[in-house]
């Protein structure tokens, strides 16, 4: 029925390519495959403890893993779809899967938060469906590649369906005012939080906006809308994170802020801004998943996820504390990729003449440095007579933590290689090349 209904939109429509894999799709597949798989391996150990703490309830772990793999499969389908109806199909599967995962514990709070996430994502799905109708009726195509190709011909007109697709991306990426669903997802088991925040769900939203970047920009209302939503979200979510002591909420607000910066890069619509945005996606996926999984392990072993209770973690869980410190350093210190990518995005904002956005990123990054430094100080504190409790950590969890630390460091070392072999060729095809490299060759060598 899904594909028969194409004729209702436009009887003359012909789909040439239902699927389209470019270098951006490959980057997303690697993020989904590698980070997503590591999260599921981590979940093997984590869910043993979870079931032990809920031993009076039926064992629903098979259902949990089933939904996780449905989720990951739908994400791969989404990033490789060129037919917008196919993409919409996978888009809604991710919304439904997140509903099941957030509400997994079946508590009243979990159920309410799951329905909030579903309703907000269905609102985005409605925008997606309207965009499909406009694209098919007015432009006679349902292919994303064709829509991007005709952007230079139709100009402002293409911005109309692009605005609806961007709205869907904004809801999925938890941008303000739709950020509350992602904060509510914190009630779910830690693997769910890591999956939603790092490698799937929210990445579907920013993937859509980065894909649409060629038809966005200062020249049309859709680009201005996306740019302002992303910039405001980055600033306010960063300030909100400063006031939090719950580690998961700090990570949640930090995720929303970083996604806001990526959305802003897509909204500007220049090759340099997209370069910075994709680099932010890569580093955020690896580093944020490491931090979420470390917090989950700490919570199970010290009985708290509050940053104020992590004094002396360096003594109680020395290996985990080191892993967390590397993850935090990866979020805001040089030469880790997040800081370099933020600097590249600021360069792109200046080149584009977006002085307001430059101010936003400067103020937001200052607040970012404040809460990460505070957390880093808590972890590195030495407290007398602290008992080492690291022996209770499952080997699956330790393996995943160590692998993500290695990936965090490798991503920095491979930064120039990722740029030259994957990202620059993609931008040359989509934008006709980079007018100026976001990072000079000398800076690449220094990294």
PDB file of N, CA and C in Angstrom, residues 58-114:
ATOM      1  N   UNK A  58       9.138  -9.702  35.317  1.00  0.00           N
ATOM      2  CA  UNK A  58       9.490 -10.642  34.241  1.00  0.00           C
ATOM      3  C   UNK A  58      10.720 -10.164  33.477  1.00  0.00           C
ATOM      4  N   UNK A  59      11.501 -11.129  33.005  1.00  0.00           N
ATOM      5  CA  UNK A  59      12.706 -10.807  32.231  1.00  0.00           C
ATOM      6  C   UNK A  59      12.304 -10.434  30.801  1.00  0.00           C
ATOM      7  N   UNK A  60      12.436  -9.138  30.472  1.00  0.00           N
ATOM      8  CA  UNK A  60      12.032  -8.656  29.156  1.00  0.00           C
ATOM      9  C   UNK A  60      13.238  -8.246  28.305  1.00  0.00           C
ATOM     10  N   UNK A  61      14.417  -8.770  28.653  1.00  0.00           N
ATOM     11  CA  UNK A  61      15.626  -8.412  27.903  1.00  0.00           C
ATOM     12  C   UNK A  61      15.572  -8.812  26.428  1.00  0.00           C
ATOM     13  N   UNK A  62      15.000  -9.984  26.078  1.00  0.00           N
ATOM     14  CA  UNK A  62      14.917 -10.305  24.639  1.00  0.00           C
ATOM     15  C   UNK A  62      14.163  -9.234  23.840  1.00  0.00           C
ATOM     16  N   UNK A  63      13.071  -8.725  24.418  1.00  0.00           N
ATOM     17  CA  UNK A  63      12.306  -7.659  23.752  1.00  0.00           C
ATOM     18  C   UNK A  63      13.162  -6.395  23.623  1.00  0.00           C
ATOM     19  N   UNK A  64      13.920  -6.066  24.663  1.00  0.00           N
ATOM     20  CA  UNK A  64      14.779  -4.878  24.656  1.00  0.00           C
ATOM     21  C   UNK A  64      15.779  -4.948  23.501  1.00  0.00           C
ATOM     22  N   UNK A  65      16.457  -6.089  23.370  1.00  0.00           N
ATOM     23  CA  UNK A  65      17.461  -6.224  22.307  1.00  0.00           C
ATOM     24  C   UNK A  65      16.808  -6.279  20.924  1.00  0.00           C
ATOM     25  N   UNK A  66      15.632  -6.876  20.835  1.00  0.00           N
ATOM     26  CA  UNK A  66      14.908  -6.914  19.568  1.00  0.00           C
ATOM     27  C   UNK A  66      14.619  -5.496  19.071  1.00  0.00           C
ATOM     28  N   UNK A  67      14.114  -4.640  19.964  1.00  0.00           N
ATOM     29  CA  UNK A  67      13.798  -3.263  19.574  1.00  0.00           C
ATOM     30  C   UNK A  67      15.066  -2.489  19.227  1.00  0.00           C
ATOM     31  N   UNK A  68      16.154  -2.733  19.969  1.00  0.00           N
ATOM     32  CA  UNK A  68      17.411  -2.044  19.665  1.00  0.00           C
ATOM     33  C   UNK A  68      17.887  -2.354  18.246  1.00  0.00           C
ATOM     34  N   UNK A  69      17.781  -3.611  17.849  1.00  0.00           N
ATOM     35  CA  UNK A  69      18.240  -3.979  16.505  1.00  0.00           C
ATOM     36  C   UNK A  69      17.283  -3.484  15.419  1.00  0.00           C
ATOM     37  N   UNK A  70      15.986  -3.444  15.720  1.00  0.00           N
ATOM     38  CA  UNK A  70      15.034  -2.819  14.799  1.00  0.00           C
ATOM     39  C   UNK A  70      15.405  -1.353  14.592  1.00  0.00           C
ATOM     40  N   UNK A  71      15.734  -0.694  15.692  1.00  0.00           N
ATOM     41  CA  UNK A  71      16.132   0.711  15.690  1.00  0.00           C
ATOM     42  C   UNK A  71      17.345   0.935  14.779  1.00  0.00           C
ATOM     43  N   UNK A  72      18.388   0.134  14.994  1.00  0.00           N
ATOM     44  CA  UNK A  72      19.616   0.280  14.212  1.00  0.00           C
ATOM     45  C   UNK A  72      19.374  -0.032  12.735  1.00  0.00           C
ATOM     46  N   UNK A  73      18.561  -1.047  12.460  1.00  0.00           N
ATOM     47  CA  UNK A  73      18.242  -1.384  11.074  1.00  0.00           C
ATOM     48  C   UNK A  73      17.482  -0.268  10.371  1.00  0.00           C
ATOM     49  N   UNK A  74      16.534   0.340  11.098  1.00  0.00           N
ATOM     50  CA  UNK A  74      15.770   1.448  10.518  1.00  0.00           C
ATOM     51  C   UNK A  74      16.675   2.643  10.226  1.00  0.00           C
ATOM     52  N   UNK A  75      17.658   2.889  11.092  1.00  0.00           N
ATOM     53  CA  UNK A  75      18.579   4.005  10.865  1.00  0.00           C
ATOM     54  C   UNK A  75      19.408   3.791   9.602  1.00  0.00           C
ATOM     55  N   UNK A  76      19.867   2.566   9.386  1.00  0.00           N
ATOM     56  CA  UNK A  76      20.629   2.272   8.165  1.00  0.00           C
ATOM     57  C   UNK A  76      19.742   2.478   6.936  1.00  0.00           C
ATOM     58  N   UNK A  77      18.483   2.028   7.024  1.00  0.00           N
ATOM     59  CA  UNK A  77      17.548   2.247   5.919  1.00  0.00           C
ATOM     60  C   UNK A  77      17.313   3.718   5.657  1.00  0.00           C
ATOM     61  N   UNK A  78      17.222   4.505   6.736  1.00  0.00           N
ATOM     62  CA  UNK A  78      16.950   5.937   6.610  1.00  0.00           C
ATOM     63  C   UNK A  78      18.083   6.664   5.882  1.00  0.00           C
ATOM     64  N   UNK A  79      19.337   6.387   6.274  1.00  0.00           N
ATOM     65  CA  UNK A  79      20.461   7.142   5.709  1.00  0.00           C
ATOM     66  C   UNK A  79      20.838   6.686   4.307  1.00  0.00           C
ATOM     67  N   UNK A  80      20.255   5.569   3.858  1.00  0.00           N
ATOM     68  CA  UNK A  80      20.539   5.105   2.485  1.00  0.00           C
ATOM     69  C   UNK A  80      19.352   5.287   1.544  1.00  0.00           C
ATOM     70  N   UNK A  81      18.264   5.887   2.026  1.00  0.00           N
ATOM     71  CA  UNK A  81      17.065   6.073   1.199  1.00  0.00           C
ATOM     72  C   UNK A  81      17.161   7.349   0.371  1.00  0.00           C
ATOM     73  N   UNK A  82      16.787   7.229  -0.879  1.00  0.00           N
ATOM     74  CA  UNK A  82      16.688   8.393  -1.763  1.00  0.00           C
ATOM     75  C   UNK A  82      15.222   8.718  -2.042  1.00  0.00           C
ATOM     76  N   UNK A  83      14.394   7.684  -2.087  1.00  0.00           N
ATOM     77  CA  UNK A  83      12.943   7.841  -2.205  1.00  0.00           C
ATOM     78  C   UNK A  83      12.412   8.367  -0.863  1.00  0.00           C
ATOM     79  N   UNK A  84      11.793   9.546  -0.877  1.00  0.00           N
ATOM     80  CA  UNK A  84      11.368  10.177   0.370  1.00  0.00           C
ATOM     81  C   UNK A  84      10.287   9.378   1.091  1.00  0.00           C
ATOM     82  N   UNK A  85       9.517   8.569   0.354  1.00  0.00           N
ATOM     83  CA  UNK A  85       8.521   7.728   1.021  1.00  0.00           C
ATOM     84  C   UNK A  85       9.220   6.598   1.774  1.00  0.00           C
ATOM     85  N   UNK A  86      10.260   6.040   1.167  1.00  0.00           N
ATOM     86  CA  UNK A  86      11.054   5.038   1.882  1.00  0.00           C
ATOM     87  C   UNK A  86      11.646   5.651   3.145  1.00  0.00           C
ATOM     88  N   UNK A  87      12.228   6.843   3.005  1.00  0.00           N
ATOM     89  CA  UNK A  87      12.846   7.500   4.158  1.00  0.00           C
ATOM     90  C   UNK A  87      11.813   7.770   5.257  1.00  0.00           C
ATOM     91  N   UNK A  88      10.616   8.181   4.833  1.00  0.00           N
ATOM     92  CA  UNK A  88       9.538   8.450   5.795  1.00  0.00           C
ATOM     93  C   UNK A  88       9.150   7.178   6.556  1.00  0.00           C
ATOM     94  N   UNK A  89       9.134   6.067   5.839  1.00  0.00           N
ATOM     95  CA  UNK A  89       8.822   4.772   6.454  1.00  0.00           C
ATOM     96  C   UNK A  89       9.822   4.451   7.563  1.00  0.00           C
ATOM     97  N   UNK A  90      11.112   4.554   7.265  1.00  0.00           N
ATOM     98  CA  UNK A  90      12.144   4.280   8.271  1.00  0.00           C
ATOM     99  C   UNK A  90      12.144   5.341   9.377  1.00  0.00           C
ATOM    100  N   UNK A  91      11.834   6.576   9.001  1.00  0.00           N
ATOM    101  CA  UNK A  91      11.766   7.689   9.958  1.00  0.00           C
ATOM    102  C   UNK A  91      10.766   7.376  11.062  1.00  0.00           C
ATOM    103  N   UNK A  92       9.591   6.881  10.670  1.00  0.00           N
ATOM    104  CA  UNK A  92       8.544   6.586  11.663  1.00  0.00           C
ATOM    105  C   UNK A  92       8.849   5.321  12.468  1.00  0.00           C
ATOM    106  N   UNK A  93       9.604   4.391  11.879  1.00  0.00           N
ATOM    107  CA  UNK A  93      10.016   3.209  12.649  1.00  0.00           C
ATOM    108  C   UNK A  93      10.928   3.627  13.800  1.00  0.00           C
ATOM    109  N   UNK A  94      11.835   4.585  13.542  1.00  0.00           N
ATOM    110  CA  UNK A  94      12.710   5.058  14.628  1.00  0.00           C
ATOM    111  C   UNK A  94      11.889   5.735  15.727  1.00  0.00           C
ATOM    112  N   UNK A  95      10.837   6.469  15.341  1.00  0.00           N
ATOM    113  CA  UNK A  95       9.970   7.105  16.344  1.00  0.00           C
ATOM    114  C   UNK A  95       9.259   6.057  17.202  1.00  0.00           C
ATOM    115  N   UNK A  96       8.753   5.012  16.554  1.00  0.00           N
ATOM    116  CA  UNK A  96       8.052   3.953  17.279  1.00  0.00           C
ATOM    117  C   UNK A  96       9.005   3.168  18.169  1.00  0.00           C
ATOM    118  N   UNK A  97      10.209   2.886  17.661  1.00  0.00           N
ATOM    119  CA  UNK A  97      11.201   2.145  18.451  1.00  0.00           C
ATOM    120  C   UNK A  97      11.610   2.936  19.685  1.00  0.00           C
ATOM    121  N   UNK A  98      11.795   4.248  19.527  1.00  0.00           N
ATOM    122  CA  UNK A  98      12.176   5.071  20.680  1.00  0.00           C
ATOM    123  C   UNK A  98      11.065   5.079  21.724  1.00  0.00           C
ATOM    124  N   UNK A  99       9.814   5.049  21.268  1.00  0.00           N
ATOM    125  CA  UNK A  99       8.665   4.981  22.184  1.00  0.00           C
ATOM    126  C   UNK A  99       8.750   3.717  23.037  1.00  0.00           C
ATOM    127  N   UNK A 100       9.020   2.586  22.408  1.00  0.00           N
ATOM    128  CA  UNK A 100       9.133   1.317  23.142  1.00  0.00           C
ATOM    129  C   UNK A 100      10.315   1.324  24.102  1.00  0.00           C
ATOM    130  N   UNK A 101      11.454   1.859  23.665  1.00  0.00           N
ATOM    131  CA  UNK A 101      12.657   1.837  24.495  1.00  0.00           C
ATOM    132  C   UNK A 101      12.556   2.781  25.694  1.00  0.00           C
ATOM    133  N   UNK A 102      12.013   3.985  25.472  1.00  0.00           N
ATOM    134  CA  UNK A 102      11.888   4.940  26.576  1.00  0.00           C
ATOM    135  C   UNK A 102      10.904   4.427  27.625  1.00  0.00           C
ATOM    136  N   UNK A 103       9.839   3.779  27.175  1.00  0.00           N
ATOM    137  CA  UNK A 103       8.837   3.257  28.100  1.00  0.00           C
ATOM    138  C   UNK A 103       9.106   1.842  28.577  1.00  0.00           C
ATOM    139  N   UNK A 104      10.337   1.361  28.418  1.00  0.00           N
ATOM    140  CA  UNK A 104      10.664  -0.048  28.698  1.00  0.00           C
ATOM    141  C   UNK A 104      10.339  -0.460  30.129  1.00  0.00           C
ATOM    142  N   UNK A 105      10.630   0.417  31.116  1.00  0.00           N
ATOM    143  CA  UNK A 105      10.419   0.024  32.516  1.00  0.00           C
ATOM    144  C   UNK A 105       8.950   0.015  32.921  1.00  0.00           C
ATOM    145  N   UNK A 106       8.083   0.627  32.104  1.00  0.00           N
ATOM    146  CA  UNK A 106       6.632   0.652  32.326  1.00  0.00           C
ATOM    147  C   UNK A 106       6.211   1.397  33.596  1.00  0.00           C
ATOM    148  N   UNK A 107       7.104   2.208  34.171  1.00  0.00           N
ATOM    149  CA  UNK A 107       6.687   3.062  35.284  1.00  0.00           C
ATOM    150  C   UNK A 107       5.834   4.198  34.728  1.00  0.00           C
ATOM    151  N   UNK A 108       5.138   4.891  35.611  1.00  0.00           N
ATOM    152  CA  UNK A 108       4.287   5.997  35.154  1.00  0.00           C
ATOM    153  C   UNK A 108       5.109   7.086  34.471  1.00  0.00           C
ATOM    154  N   UNK A 109       6.277   7.406  35.071  1.00  0.00           N
ATOM    155  CA  UNK A 109       7.129   8.437  34.490  1.00  0.00           C
ATOM    156  C   UNK A 109       7.650   8.014  33.122  1.00  0.00           C
ATOM    157  N   UNK A 110       8.083   6.748  33.015  1.00  0.00           N
ATOM    158  CA  UNK A 110       8.601   6.251  31.735  1.00  0.00           C
ATOM    159  C   UNK A 110       7.518   6.262  30.658  1.00  0.00           C
ATOM    160  N   UNK A 111       6.322   5.851  31.024  1.00  0.00           N
ATOM    161  CA  UNK A 111       5.217   5.827  30.055  1.00  0.00           C
ATOM    162  C   UNK A 111       4.867   7.232  29.578  1.00  0.00           C
ATOM    163  N   UNK A 112       4.784   8.182  30.513  1.00  0.00           N
ATOM    164  CA  UNK A 112       4.474   9.565  30.135  1.00  0.00           C
ATOM    165  C   UNK A 112       5.551  10.145  29.218  1.00  0.00           C
ATOM    166  N   UNK A 113       6.816   9.884  29.544  1.00  0.00           N
ATOM    167  CA  UNK A 113       7.916  10.403  28.723  1.00  0.00           C
ATOM    168  C   UNK A 113       7.956   9.741  27.353  1.00  0.00           C
ATOM    169  N   UNK A 114       7.609   8.461  27.302  1.00  0.00           N
ATOM    170  CA  UNK A 114       7.569   7.755  26.019  1.00  0.00           C
ATOM    171  C   UNK A 114       6.494   8.349  25.113  1.00  0.00           C
TER     172      UNK A 114
END
